Amino acid sequence: MRYLVLLIVRNAFRQKLRTILTVTGIIVATVAFGLLRTAVDAWYGGSEATSATRLITRNAISLVFPLPLSYRNKIQQVEGVVATSYSNWFGGVYISEKNFFPQFAIEPRSYLKLYPEYVLSPQEKRAFFKDRQGAIAGRKLAETYGWEIGDVIPIRGTIYPGDWNFVLRGIYEGASEKTDETLFFFHWEYLNERLKQVGAERADHVGIYVVGLENASQAAEVSQAIDDLFENSLAETLTETEKAFQLGFVAMTEAIVMVIEVVSFVIIIIIMAVTANTMAMSARERKKEYATLKALGFPGSFIAMLIYGESVIIAMVGGLLGLFFLYPAADVFANKIGTFFPVFKVTQETAWLAIGIAFLVGLAAAAIPAWRGATIPVTEGFSEIG
Amino acid sequence: MNLPYSYILRNLWTRKLTTLLTAIGMALVVFVFATVLMLSEGLEKTLVATGSPDNVIVIRRSAETEVQSVIDREQAAIIVSLSNPAYGPAGKPLVSKELMVLMVLTKKDSGKPANVTVRGISDTGLVLRPQVRLTQGRMFHPGAREIIVGNKISQGFTGIGIGEKLNLGLGEWTVTGIFDAGKTGFGSEIWGDVDQLMQAFRRNAYSSILFKLVDPTNFEQTQFRIENDQRLTVEAKRESQFYAEQSEMMSRFLEILGLSLSAIFSIGAVIGAMITMYASVANRTAEIGTLRAIGFPQQSILQAFLLESLALSFMGGIVGLAIASLTQLLTISTMNWQTFSELAFTFTLTKEIAWQSVLFSLLMGLVGGFLPAIRAARMNIVDALRTA
């Protein structure tokens, strides 16, 4: 057994250049695969960070249509609802269109109560509550643009025209790694005052209501109860769990997620072809050796074991090294794309998957050569010219 | 004097499995390269074809998209008076005041929600867009709660056949026709009478004004007149430019994705080609020695091996391109982040993309085969013959 292992390891590094090339190929593939998987995870990131005790109520037609502010009291009275808050998507532009980050007008006190994962120090919280022009931003967002507390942040409105200036009163930290730290919040009142001044129809309207539940098991009944309240009214509502709400966005861009998934699959096939190629060559070169071993009385399964072992060792070395490089690569990538993906972290699942796939590639690549090596008649092995 | 081509091809034929595996790797890389280019091309074609350069679209300043734009009736009247439009067949000015809202519909294949654009148009709206033709049913009657739907919508969503009812805002609307908008983005929209839709959605303002220029070269003056009127806060753009800008984010994303994928993949494929060619050289050491001893110069050995590698990658390239061309049968339907609405487009193969893909595969073959070919050419004759 010891000799078998030794022979396999020696064999694997006999053709140094070829082995190095193959390992390099597997490293590249592992990194690429890991990055794509992480990108897909990041895509679903918004729905992962949701809470089961929150519902989102929006206009039934689509998010573009607002809901009257007067709905809040009615929602608050529904059985099972413990808290309500609301927010408006602001969708403004900071300096240029390239700097995209989500901005929400919120009712600060109730909203931050419903979202305990946005952690602010008590002083910052107070400062934010007190200043109607105040705003808070996520840590990652503030770092991206180098904002400090007290800075004035000018944002040009697209949905709500005009130039808006906000004073940064706090920088929140995420409670967990999954928390989105790229958001920007300011006072809904500030927005509403200005809308009232110009007499816009949209004054006293909110984008969505966030509803806090007593316990998560009531989600279905409470959603139904809220929607029943406003049936046949001027603005019918659609209430769903926060997760379903976020997944709705992902579903709309599903085609792109699918493309990425197909591509990660293609990577695996390519690298399989490359590794299989290496193994096919090694086996071809060693036909004489295999024939010799067989003539000495070693069974075909021994030959197969040799080839499988060699292939798996090469693939695993590549896979492990690839994993080692994946983490710094993901960090570089996360810095490059800035706030496009709020959370870009390689999960443990991705790491295991990458290793598992490397192992499978090793096995699959050896299949044909091993079968050939095991079944080839001794005489043919001696007479063959590579 | 050169080695015969048959010698090169025979060498590939001798190692069928290796040749096949390398070619598969190459083919897949070219496939990815080509499809990503085709996707960008398809998106661009759709958006460029959507707008006409003779049309001008007016939206509220800094609104960026029609959904975010609001133009009240008073402003609309001023814009119409300033527009100096072309006149249509019935002597009507070609101006369409339009409303655009989004509504959620369920996709046929996945049962998932998608934001579909609902556009209210004036009776000139269809004349302003000659690329749109009704293929089934009839036009909606102005003043009636009737709608016509784009072909991509009727294919991709449930419950939108002719005669079916759809709930929009308050009340039911009947589908009276299906229109074909060619390769444009309008195929992903639902159209109805603007005044009826404004009532249904209780909106008191339009989203945009579209009109046709009398003289297409006169755009700058018209733009200046509209944008500098003290009573208005709007911007005017050529319709073609407007739609191209709508997808900048999407195009950029696809481009970055495509280029980085192709770069990563090509490394893999080049390595594959290198492995194959190095082995090919190592296996034929004695052969190469013999050829050199007979009198073939270094140069022809180099050439032979390079050609072998190029032939290999060319095969892969052609196969990859063939598979990629099959994707033209697919339609990709996704949400455009900028407009927040559904957009369907197809993979589009052009001559240029075909050339680029084949060149790309040959380049991979060249890079992969170069070092091994040099090694083959620089072998010492005596040593090479000894290995036999």
PDB file of N, CA, C and O in Angstrom, chain A residues 17 21-22 25 28 32 61-62 64-65 93 97 156-159 161 201 234 249 251-256 263 267 269-270 273 277-278 281 284, chain B residues 15 18 21-22 28-29 60 62 64 68 101-104 112-113 115 201-202 204 253 261 264-265 271 275-276 278-279 333-335 337 340:
ATOM      1  N   LEU A  17       6.504  19.869 -16.077  1.00  0.00           N
ATOM      2  CA  LEU A  17       5.894  20.977 -16.819  1.00  0.00           C
ATOM      3  C   LEU A  17       4.404  20.733 -17.010  1.00  0.00           C
ATOM      4  O   LEU A  17       3.573  21.608 -16.759  1.00  0.00           O
ATOM      5  N   LEU A  21       1.306  22.893 -15.489  1.00  0.00           N
ATOM      6  CA  LEU A  21       0.300  23.519 -16.353  1.00  0.00           C
ATOM      7  C   LEU A  21      -1.106  23.084 -15.951  1.00  0.00           C
ATOM      8  O   LEU A  21      -2.024  23.901 -15.858  1.00  0.00           O
ATOM      9  N   THR A  22      -1.253  21.784 -15.731  1.00  0.00           N
ATOM     10  CA  THR A  22      -2.587  21.283 -15.373  1.00  0.00           C
ATOM     11  C   THR A  22      -3.048  21.887 -14.055  1.00  0.00           C
ATOM     12  O   THR A  22      -4.185  22.342 -13.932  1.00  0.00           O
ATOM     13  N   GLY A  25      -4.140  25.344 -14.506  1.00  0.00           N
ATOM     14  CA  GLY A  25      -5.474  25.374 -15.103  1.00  0.00           C
ATOM     15  C   GLY A  25      -6.550  25.160 -14.060  1.00  0.00           C
ATOM     16  O   GLY A  25      -7.557  25.871 -14.025  1.00  0.00           O
ATOM     17  N   VAL A  28      -6.963  28.252 -11.815  1.00  0.00           N
ATOM     18  CA  VAL A  28      -7.742  29.302 -12.485  1.00  0.00           C
ATOM     19  C   VAL A  28      -9.223  28.963 -12.476  1.00  0.00           C
ATOM     20  O   VAL A  28     -10.070  29.796 -12.143  1.00  0.00           O
ATOM     21  N   ALA A  32     -12.250  30.980 -10.640  1.00  0.00           N
ATOM     22  CA  ALA A  32     -13.357  31.504 -11.445  1.00  0.00           C
ATOM     23  C   ALA A  32     -14.683  30.952 -10.945  1.00  0.00           C
ATOM     24  O   ALA A  32     -15.659  31.684 -10.765  1.00  0.00           O
ATOM     25  N   ILE A  61     -50.434  47.327  -7.758  1.00  0.00           N
ATOM     26  CA  ILE A  61     -50.121  47.471  -9.187  1.00  0.00           C
ATOM     27  C   ILE A  61     -48.637  47.256  -9.407  1.00  0.00           C
ATOM     28  O   ILE A  61     -48.214  46.371 -10.123  1.00  0.00           O
ATOM     29  N   SER A  62     -47.819  48.068  -8.775  1.00  0.00           N
ATOM     30  CA  SER A  62     -46.381  47.840  -8.748  1.00  0.00           C
ATOM     31  C   SER A  62     -45.768  48.851  -7.805  1.00  0.00           C
ATOM     32  O   SER A  62     -46.420  49.775  -7.344  1.00  0.00           O
ATOM     33  N   VAL A  64     -43.975  51.243  -8.244  1.00  0.00           N
ATOM     34  CA  VAL A  64     -43.899  52.622  -8.725  1.00  0.00           C
ATOM     35  C   VAL A  64     -45.017  53.472  -8.112  1.00  0.00           C
ATOM     36  O   VAL A  64     -44.895  54.675  -7.975  1.00  0.00           O
ATOM     37  N   PHE A  65     -46.099  52.812  -7.760  1.00  0.00           N
ATOM     38  CA  PHE A  65     -47.227  53.557  -7.205  1.00  0.00           C
ATOM     39  C   PHE A  65     -47.132  53.611  -5.682  1.00  0.00           C
ATOM     40  O   PHE A  65     -46.891  52.598  -5.043  1.00  0.00           O
ATOM     41  N   VAL A  93     -29.125  60.825  -7.429  1.00  0.00           N
ATOM     42  CA  VAL A  93     -27.800  60.625  -7.999  1.00  0.00           C
ATOM     43  C   VAL A  93     -26.782  61.416  -7.187  1.00  0.00           C
ATOM     44  O   VAL A  93     -26.950  62.615  -6.980  1.00  0.00           O
ATOM     45  N   GLU A  97     -24.048  59.400 -12.224  1.00  0.00           N
ATOM     46  CA  GLU A  97     -24.877  58.195 -12.251  1.00  0.00           C
ATOM     47  C   GLU A  97     -24.091  56.940 -11.880  1.00  0.00           C
ATOM     48  O   GLU A  97     -24.657  55.955 -11.470  1.00  0.00           O
ATOM     49  N   ARG A 156     -28.767  64.665  -6.135  1.00  0.00           N
ATOM     50  CA  ARG A 156     -29.697  65.229  -7.121  1.00  0.00           C
ATOM     51  C   ARG A 156     -30.866  64.267  -7.279  1.00  0.00           C
ATOM     52  O   ARG A 156     -30.675  63.082  -7.550  1.00  0.00           O
ATOM     53  N   GLY A 157     -32.075  64.789  -7.087  1.00  0.00           N
ATOM     54  CA  GLY A 157     -33.254  63.939  -7.173  1.00  0.00           C
ATOM     55  C   GLY A 157     -33.599  63.583  -8.608  1.00  0.00           C
ATOM     56  O   GLY A 157     -33.458  64.407  -9.502  1.00  0.00           O
ATOM     57  N   THR A 158     -34.050  62.348  -8.813  1.00  0.00           N
ATOM     58  CA  THR A 158     -34.538  61.966 -10.143  1.00  0.00           C
ATOM     59  C   THR A 158     -36.048  61.780 -10.082  1.00  0.00           C
ATOM     60  O   THR A 158     -36.787  62.269 -10.922  1.00  0.00           O
ATOM     61  N   ILE A 159     -36.495  61.078  -9.045  1.00  0.00           N
ATOM     62  CA  ILE A 159     -37.931  60.885  -8.868  1.00  0.00           C
ATOM     63  C   ILE A 159     -38.527  62.137  -8.222  1.00  0.00           C
ATOM     64  O   ILE A 159     -39.609  62.582  -8.566  1.00  0.00           O
ATOM     65  N   PRO A 161     -37.591  65.805  -8.022  1.00  0.00           N
ATOM     66  CA  PRO A 161     -36.614  66.698  -8.658  1.00  0.00           C
ATOM     67  C   PRO A 161     -36.052  67.732  -7.683  1.00  0.00           C
ATOM     68  O   PRO A 161     -36.667  68.040  -6.673  1.00  0.00           O
ATOM     69  N   GLU A 201     -48.751  66.019  -5.979  1.00  0.00           N
ATOM     70  CA  GLU A 201     -49.752  65.016  -5.625  1.00  0.00           C
ATOM     71  C   GLU A 201     -49.161  63.960  -4.700  1.00  0.00           C
ATOM     72  O   GLU A 201     -49.876  63.282  -3.976  1.00  0.00           O
ATOM     73  N   LEU A 234     -58.880  52.872  -3.568  1.00  0.00           N
ATOM     74  CA  LEU A 234     -58.156  53.507  -4.669  1.00  0.00           C
ATOM     75  C   LEU A 234     -56.748  52.960  -4.811  1.00  0.00           C
ATOM     76  O   LEU A 234     -56.170  52.979  -5.884  1.00  0.00           O
ATOM     77  N   PHE A 249     -37.254  40.891  -6.567  1.00  0.00           N
ATOM     78  CA  PHE A 249     -36.255  41.628  -7.343  1.00  0.00           C
ATOM     79  C   PHE A 249     -35.296  40.665  -8.035  1.00  0.00           C
ATOM     80  O   PHE A 249     -34.923  40.851  -9.184  1.00  0.00           O
ATOM     81  N   ALA A 251     -35.912  37.616  -8.851  1.00  0.00           N
ATOM     82  CA  ALA A 251     -36.624  36.894  -9.897  1.00  0.00           C
ATOM     83  C   ALA A 251     -36.640  37.689 -11.194  1.00  0.00           C
ATOM     84  O   ALA A 251     -36.575  37.128 -12.281  1.00  0.00           O
ATOM     85  N   MET A 252     -36.687  39.016 -11.074  1.00  0.00           N
ATOM     86  CA  MET A 252     -36.763  39.837 -12.277  1.00  0.00           C
ATOM     87  C   MET A 252     -35.460  39.811 -13.067  1.00  0.00           C
ATOM     88  O   MET A 252     -35.448  40.049 -14.262  1.00  0.00           O
ATOM     89  N   THR A 253     -34.369  39.559 -12.365  1.00  0.00           N
ATOM     90  CA  THR A 253     -33.091  39.515 -13.082  1.00  0.00           C
ATOM     91  C   THR A 253     -32.592  38.071 -13.154  1.00  0.00           C
ATOM     92  O   THR A 253     -31.419  37.813 -13.311  1.00  0.00           O
ATOM     93  N   GLU A 254     -33.535  37.141 -13.040  1.00  0.00           N
ATOM     94  CA  GLU A 254     -33.165  35.735 -12.988  1.00  0.00           C
ATOM     95  C   GLU A 254     -32.355  35.288 -14.186  1.00  0.00           C
ATOM     96  O   GLU A 254     -31.452  34.460 -14.065  1.00  0.00           O
ATOM     97  N   ALA A 255     -32.688  35.857 -15.360  1.00  0.00           N
ATOM     98  CA  ALA A 255     -32.006  35.424 -16.582  1.00  0.00           C
ATOM     99  C   ALA A 255     -30.499  35.560 -16.419  1.00  0.00           C
ATOM    100  O   ALA A 255     -29.730  34.697 -16.846  1.00  0.00           O
ATOM    101  N   ILE A 256     -30.095  36.658 -15.779  1.00  0.00           N
ATOM    102  CA  ILE A 256     -28.664  36.904 -15.638  1.00  0.00           C
ATOM    103  C   ILE A 256     -28.042  35.922 -14.651  1.00  0.00           C
ATOM    104  O   ILE A 256     -26.958  35.391 -14.884  1.00  0.00           O
ATOM    105  N   VAL A 263     -22.511  29.392 -16.948  1.00  0.00           N
ATOM    106  CA  VAL A 263     -21.088  29.609 -17.192  1.00  0.00           C
ATOM    107  C   VAL A 263     -20.231  28.863 -16.177  1.00  0.00           C
ATOM    108  O   VAL A 263     -19.224  28.256 -16.537  1.00  0.00           O
ATOM    109  N   ILE A 267     -17.297  26.106 -17.021  1.00  0.00           N
ATOM    110  CA  ILE A 267     -15.928  26.105 -16.503  1.00  0.00           C
ATOM    111  C   ILE A 267     -15.529  24.706 -16.070  1.00  0.00           C
ATOM    112  O   ILE A 267     -14.430  24.235 -16.363  1.00  0.00           O
ATOM    113  N   ILE A 269     -16.654  21.846 -17.084  1.00  0.00           N
ATOM    114  CA  ILE A 269     -16.449  20.951 -18.231  1.00  0.00           C
ATOM    115  C   ILE A 269     -15.102  21.235 -18.891  1.00  0.00           C
ATOM    116  O   ILE A 269     -14.359  20.319 -19.252  1.00  0.00           O
ATOM    117  N   ILE A 270     -14.773  22.530 -19.029  1.00  0.00           N
ATOM    118  CA  ILE A 270     -13.497  22.875 -19.668  1.00  0.00           C
ATOM    119  C   ILE A 270     -12.338  22.282 -18.885  1.00  0.00           C
ATOM    120  O   ILE A 270     -11.441  21.646 -19.443  1.00  0.00           O
ATOM    121  N   ALA A 273     -11.959  18.672 -19.315  1.00  0.00           N
ATOM    122  CA  ALA A 273     -11.324  18.310 -20.576  1.00  0.00           C
ATOM    123  C   ALA A 273      -9.810  18.452 -20.470  1.00  0.00           C
ATOM    124  O   ALA A 273      -9.048  17.577 -20.916  1.00  0.00           O
ATOM    125  N   ASN A 277      -7.251  15.333 -20.550  1.00  0.00           N
ATOM    126  CA  ASN A 277      -6.215  15.359 -21.580  1.00  0.00           C
ATOM    127  C   ASN A 277      -4.863  14.978 -20.981  1.00  0.00           C
ATOM    128  O   ASN A 277      -4.142  14.127 -21.504  1.00  0.00           O
ATOM    129  N   THR A 278      -4.539  15.587 -19.869  1.00  0.00           N
ATOM    130  CA  THR A 278      -3.282  15.286 -19.185  1.00  0.00           C
ATOM    131  C   THR A 278      -3.193  13.805 -18.846  1.00  0.00           C
ATOM    132  O   THR A 278      -2.176  13.151 -19.091  1.00  0.00           O
ATOM    133  N   MET A 281      -2.681  11.499 -21.796  1.00  0.00           N
ATOM    134  CA  MET A 281      -1.293  11.482 -22.272  1.00  0.00           C
ATOM    135  C   MET A 281      -0.392  10.674 -21.373  1.00  0.00           C
ATOM    136  O   MET A 281       0.425   9.894 -21.850  1.00  0.00           O
ATOM    137  N   ARG A 284      -0.914   7.150 -21.981  1.00  0.00           N
ATOM    138  CA  ARG A 284      -0.393   6.705 -23.264  1.00  0.00           C
ATOM    139  C   ARG A 284       1.119   6.497 -23.173  1.00  0.00           C
ATOM    140  O   ARG A 284       1.656   5.512 -23.671  1.00  0.00           O
TER     141      ARG A 284
ATOM    142  N   ARG B  15      -3.823  10.807 -32.243  1.00  0.00           N
ATOM    143  CA  ARG B  15      -4.226  10.902 -30.822  1.00  0.00           C
ATOM    144  C   ARG B  15      -5.641  11.441 -30.742  1.00  0.00           C
ATOM    145  O   ARG B  15      -5.851  12.574 -30.352  1.00  0.00           O
ATOM    146  N   THR B  18      -7.001  12.838 -27.215  1.00  0.00           N
ATOM    147  CA  THR B  18      -6.355  14.096 -26.828  1.00  0.00           C
ATOM    148  C   THR B  18      -6.828  15.258 -27.698  1.00  0.00           C
ATOM    149  O   THR B  18      -7.172  16.329 -27.207  1.00  0.00           O
ATOM    150  N   LEU B  21     -10.392  16.152 -26.752  1.00  0.00           N
ATOM    151  CA  LEU B  21     -10.507  16.857 -25.471  1.00  0.00           C
ATOM    152  C   LEU B  21     -10.043  18.307 -25.584  1.00  0.00           C
ATOM    153  O   LEU B  21     -10.675  19.228 -25.071  1.00  0.00           O
ATOM    154  N   THR B  22      -8.929  18.501 -26.263  1.00  0.00           N
ATOM    155  CA  THR B  22      -8.415  19.868 -26.413  1.00  0.00           C
ATOM    156  C   THR B  22      -9.398  20.714 -27.215  1.00  0.00           C
ATOM    157  O   THR B  22      -9.691  21.856 -26.860  1.00  0.00           O
ATOM    158  N   LEU B  28     -15.614  25.252 -26.076  1.00  0.00           N
ATOM    159  CA  LEU B  28     -16.409  25.840 -24.993  1.00  0.00           C
ATOM    160  C   LEU B  28     -16.006  27.284 -24.724  1.00  0.00           C
ATOM    161  O   LEU B  28     -16.848  28.137 -24.481  1.00  0.00           O
ATOM    162  N   VAL B  29     -14.709  27.540 -24.776  1.00  0.00           N
ATOM    163  CA  VAL B  29     -14.247  28.912 -24.543  1.00  0.00           C
ATOM    164  C   VAL B  29     -14.792  29.841 -25.632  1.00  0.00           C
ATOM    165  O   VAL B  29     -15.315  30.919 -25.351  1.00  0.00           O
ATOM    166  N   ARG B  60     -39.101  65.095 -18.032  1.00  0.00           N
ATOM    167  CA  ARG B  60     -38.722  66.077 -17.031  1.00  0.00           C
ATOM    168  C   ARG B  60     -37.216  66.051 -16.808  1.00  0.00           C
ATOM    169  O   ARG B  60     -36.597  64.977 -16.851  1.00  0.00           O
ATOM    170  N   SER B  62     -33.621  65.697 -15.516  1.00  0.00           N
ATOM    171  CA  SER B  62     -32.985  64.792 -14.546  1.00  0.00           C
ATOM    172  C   SER B  62     -33.861  63.609 -14.134  1.00  0.00           C
ATOM    173  O   SER B  62     -33.619  62.975 -13.130  1.00  0.00           O
ATOM    174  N   GLU B  64     -34.216  60.932 -16.101  1.00  0.00           N
ATOM    175  CA  GLU B  64     -33.477  59.776 -16.634  1.00  0.00           C
ATOM    176  C   GLU B  64     -34.341  58.741 -17.352  1.00  0.00           C
ATOM    177  O   GLU B  64     -33.970  58.232 -18.390  1.00  0.00           O
ATOM    178  N   GLN B  68     -39.933  57.800 -14.214  1.00  0.00           N
ATOM    179  CA  GLN B  68     -39.717  58.795 -13.174  1.00  0.00           C
ATOM    180  C   GLN B  68     -40.132  60.201 -13.608  1.00  0.00           C
ATOM    181  O   GLN B  68     -40.087  61.130 -12.821  1.00  0.00           O
ATOM    182  N   VAL B 101     -46.467  53.639 -17.019  1.00  0.00           N
ATOM    183  CA  VAL B 101     -46.482  53.101 -15.651  1.00  0.00           C
ATOM    184  C   VAL B 101     -46.008  51.650 -15.719  1.00  0.00           C
ATOM    185  O   VAL B 101     -45.974  51.038 -16.785  1.00  0.00           O
ATOM    186  N   LEU B 102     -45.634  51.131 -14.568  1.00  0.00           N
ATOM    187  CA  LEU B 102     -45.220  49.740 -14.515  1.00  0.00           C
ATOM    188  C   LEU B 102     -46.267  48.955 -13.755  1.00  0.00           C
ATOM    189  O   LEU B 102     -46.849  49.450 -12.801  1.00  0.00           O
ATOM    190  N   MET B 103     -46.502  47.727 -14.191  1.00  0.00           N
ATOM    191  CA  MET B 103     -47.345  46.877 -13.361  1.00  0.00           C
ATOM    192  C   MET B 103     -46.769  45.472 -13.314  1.00  0.00           C
ATOM    193  O   MET B 103     -46.035  45.056 -14.203  1.00  0.00           O
ATOM    194  N   VAL B 104     -47.110  44.755 -12.265  1.00  0.00           N
ATOM    195  CA  VAL B 104     -46.542  43.427 -12.082  1.00  0.00           C
ATOM    196  C   VAL B 104     -47.410  42.377 -12.763  1.00  0.00           C
ATOM    197  O   VAL B 104     -48.601  42.332 -12.550  1.00  0.00           O
ATOM    198  N   LYS B 112     -42.895  33.630 -12.078  1.00  0.00           N
ATOM    199  CA  LYS B 112     -42.315  34.697 -11.270  1.00  0.00           C
ATOM    200  C   LYS B 112     -42.871  36.046 -11.723  1.00  0.00           C
ATOM    201  O   LYS B 112     -43.300  36.197 -12.862  1.00  0.00           O
ATOM    202  N   PRO B 113     -42.842  37.023 -10.818  1.00  0.00           N
ATOM    203  CA  PRO B 113     -43.365  38.331 -11.193  1.00  0.00           C
ATOM    204  C   PRO B 113     -42.366  39.113 -12.052  1.00  0.00           C
ATOM    205  O   PRO B 113     -41.166  38.866 -11.973  1.00  0.00           O
ATOM    206  N   ASN B 115     -41.917  43.283 -13.881  1.00  0.00           N
ATOM    207  CA  ASN B 115     -42.495  44.605 -14.083  1.00  0.00           C
ATOM    208  C   ASN B 115     -42.693  44.852 -15.563  1.00  0.00           C
ATOM    209  O   ASN B 115     -41.726  44.924 -16.311  1.00  0.00           O
ATOM    210  N   PHE B 201     -55.352  55.029 -13.578  1.00  0.00           N
ATOM    211  CA  PHE B 201     -54.290  55.090 -12.579  1.00  0.00           C
ATOM    212  C   PHE B 201     -54.357  56.391 -11.767  1.00  0.00           C
ATOM    213  O   PHE B 201     -53.449  56.675 -10.986  1.00  0.00           O
ATOM    214  N   ARG B 202     -55.413  57.155 -11.990  1.00  0.00           N
ATOM    215  CA  ARG B 202     -55.591  58.430 -11.295  1.00  0.00           C
ATOM    216  C   ARG B 202     -54.334  59.286 -11.332  1.00  0.00           C
ATOM    217  O   ARG B 202     -53.883  59.791 -10.325  1.00  0.00           O
ATOM    218  N   ASN B 204     -52.593  62.668 -12.983  1.00  0.00           N
ATOM    219  CA  ASN B 204     -53.054  63.878 -13.640  1.00  0.00           C
ATOM    220  C   ASN B 204     -51.962  64.476 -14.523  1.00  0.00           C
ATOM    221  O   ASN B 204     -52.008  65.631 -14.880  1.00  0.00           O
ATOM    222  N   PHE B 253     -22.442  46.127 -17.817  1.00  0.00           N
ATOM    223  CA  PHE B 253     -22.367  44.924 -16.998  1.00  0.00           C
ATOM    224  C   PHE B 253     -22.046  43.714 -17.865  1.00  0.00           C
ATOM    225  O   PHE B 253     -21.151  42.928 -17.564  1.00  0.00           O
ATOM    226  N   LEU B 261     -14.818  36.917 -18.170  1.00  0.00           N
ATOM    227  CA  LEU B 261     -14.994  35.477 -18.356  1.00  0.00           C
ATOM    228  C   LEU B 261     -14.105  34.958 -19.469  1.00  0.00           C
ATOM    229  O   LEU B 261     -13.409  33.959 -19.317  1.00  0.00           O
ATOM    230  N   ILE B 264     -10.491  34.739 -18.331  1.00  0.00           N
ATOM    231  CA  ILE B 264     -10.221  33.608 -17.432  1.00  0.00           C
ATOM    232  C   ILE B 264     -10.265  32.289 -18.211  1.00  0.00           C
ATOM    233  O   ILE B 264      -9.375  31.451 -18.092  1.00  0.00           O
ATOM    234  N   PHE B 265     -11.295  32.162 -19.045  1.00  0.00           N
ATOM    235  CA  PHE B 265     -11.460  30.912 -19.782  1.00  0.00           C
ATOM    236  C   PHE B 265     -10.323  30.670 -20.750  1.00  0.00           C
ATOM    237  O   PHE B 265      -9.868  29.559 -20.926  1.00  0.00           O
ATOM    238  N   ILE B 271      -3.755  26.764 -21.705  1.00  0.00           N
ATOM    239  CA  ILE B 271      -3.036  25.723 -20.969  1.00  0.00           C
ATOM    240  C   ILE B 271      -3.330  24.355 -21.570  1.00  0.00           C
ATOM    241  O   ILE B 271      -2.423  23.541 -21.769  1.00  0.00           O
ATOM    242  N   ILE B 275      -0.495  21.860 -23.090  1.00  0.00           N
ATOM    243  CA  ILE B 275      -0.280  20.492 -22.624  1.00  0.00           C
ATOM    244  C   ILE B 275      -0.265  19.551 -23.816  1.00  0.00           C
ATOM    245  O   ILE B 275       0.636  18.722 -23.979  1.00  0.00           O
ATOM    246  N   THR B 276      -1.251  19.711 -24.678  1.00  0.00           N
ATOM    247  CA  THR B 276      -1.363  18.838 -25.841  1.00  0.00           C
ATOM    248  C   THR B 276      -0.128  18.948 -26.728  1.00  0.00           C
ATOM    249  O   THR B 276       0.450  17.943 -27.147  1.00  0.00           O
ATOM    250  N   TYR B 278       2.892  20.187 -26.056  1.00  0.00           N
ATOM    251  CA  TYR B 278       4.139  19.725 -25.434  1.00  0.00           C
ATOM    252  C   TYR B 278       4.240  18.210 -25.506  1.00  0.00           C
ATOM    253  O   TYR B 278       5.297  17.651 -25.824  1.00  0.00           O
ATOM    254  N   ALA B 279       3.111  17.552 -25.223  1.00  0.00           N
ATOM    255  CA  ALA B 279       3.121  16.087 -25.277  1.00  0.00           C
ATOM    256  C   ALA B 279       3.384  15.617 -26.682  1.00  0.00           C
ATOM    257  O   ALA B 279       4.132  14.662 -26.921  1.00  0.00           O
ATOM    258  N   SER B 333     -35.053  37.360 -21.266  1.00  0.00           N
ATOM    259  CA  SER B 333     -35.982  38.366 -20.784  1.00  0.00           C
ATOM    260  C   SER B 333     -35.588  38.703 -19.355  1.00  0.00           C
ATOM    261  O   SER B 333     -35.583  37.842 -18.497  1.00  0.00           O
ATOM    262  N   THR B 334     -35.228  39.941 -19.135  1.00  0.00           N
ATOM    263  CA  THR B 334     -34.761  40.309 -17.804  1.00  0.00           C
ATOM    264  C   THR B 334     -35.181  41.734 -17.474  1.00  0.00           C
ATOM    265  O   THR B 334     -35.735  42.431 -18.314  1.00  0.00           O
ATOM    266  N   MET B 335     -34.897  42.119 -16.255  1.00  0.00           N
ATOM    267  CA  MET B 335     -35.270  43.464 -15.860  1.00  0.00           C
ATOM    268  C   MET B 335     -34.120  44.414 -16.161  1.00  0.00           C
ATOM    269  O   MET B 335     -32.978  44.127 -15.831  1.00  0.00           O
ATOM    270  N   TRP B 337     -32.192  47.411 -15.106  1.00  0.00           N
ATOM    271  CA  TRP B 337     -32.096  48.090 -13.811  1.00  0.00           C
ATOM    272  C   TRP B 337     -32.446  49.565 -13.894  1.00  0.00           C
ATOM    273  O   TRP B 337     -32.965  50.153 -12.970  1.00  0.00           O
ATOM    274  N   PHE B 340     -36.174  49.720 -14.634  1.00  0.00           N
ATOM    275  CA  PHE B 340     -36.908  48.931 -13.676  1.00  0.00           C
ATOM    276  C   PHE B 340     -37.974  48.106 -14.356  1.00  0.00           C
ATOM    277  O   PHE B 340     -38.884  47.600 -13.742  1.00  0.00           O
TER     278      PHE B 340
END
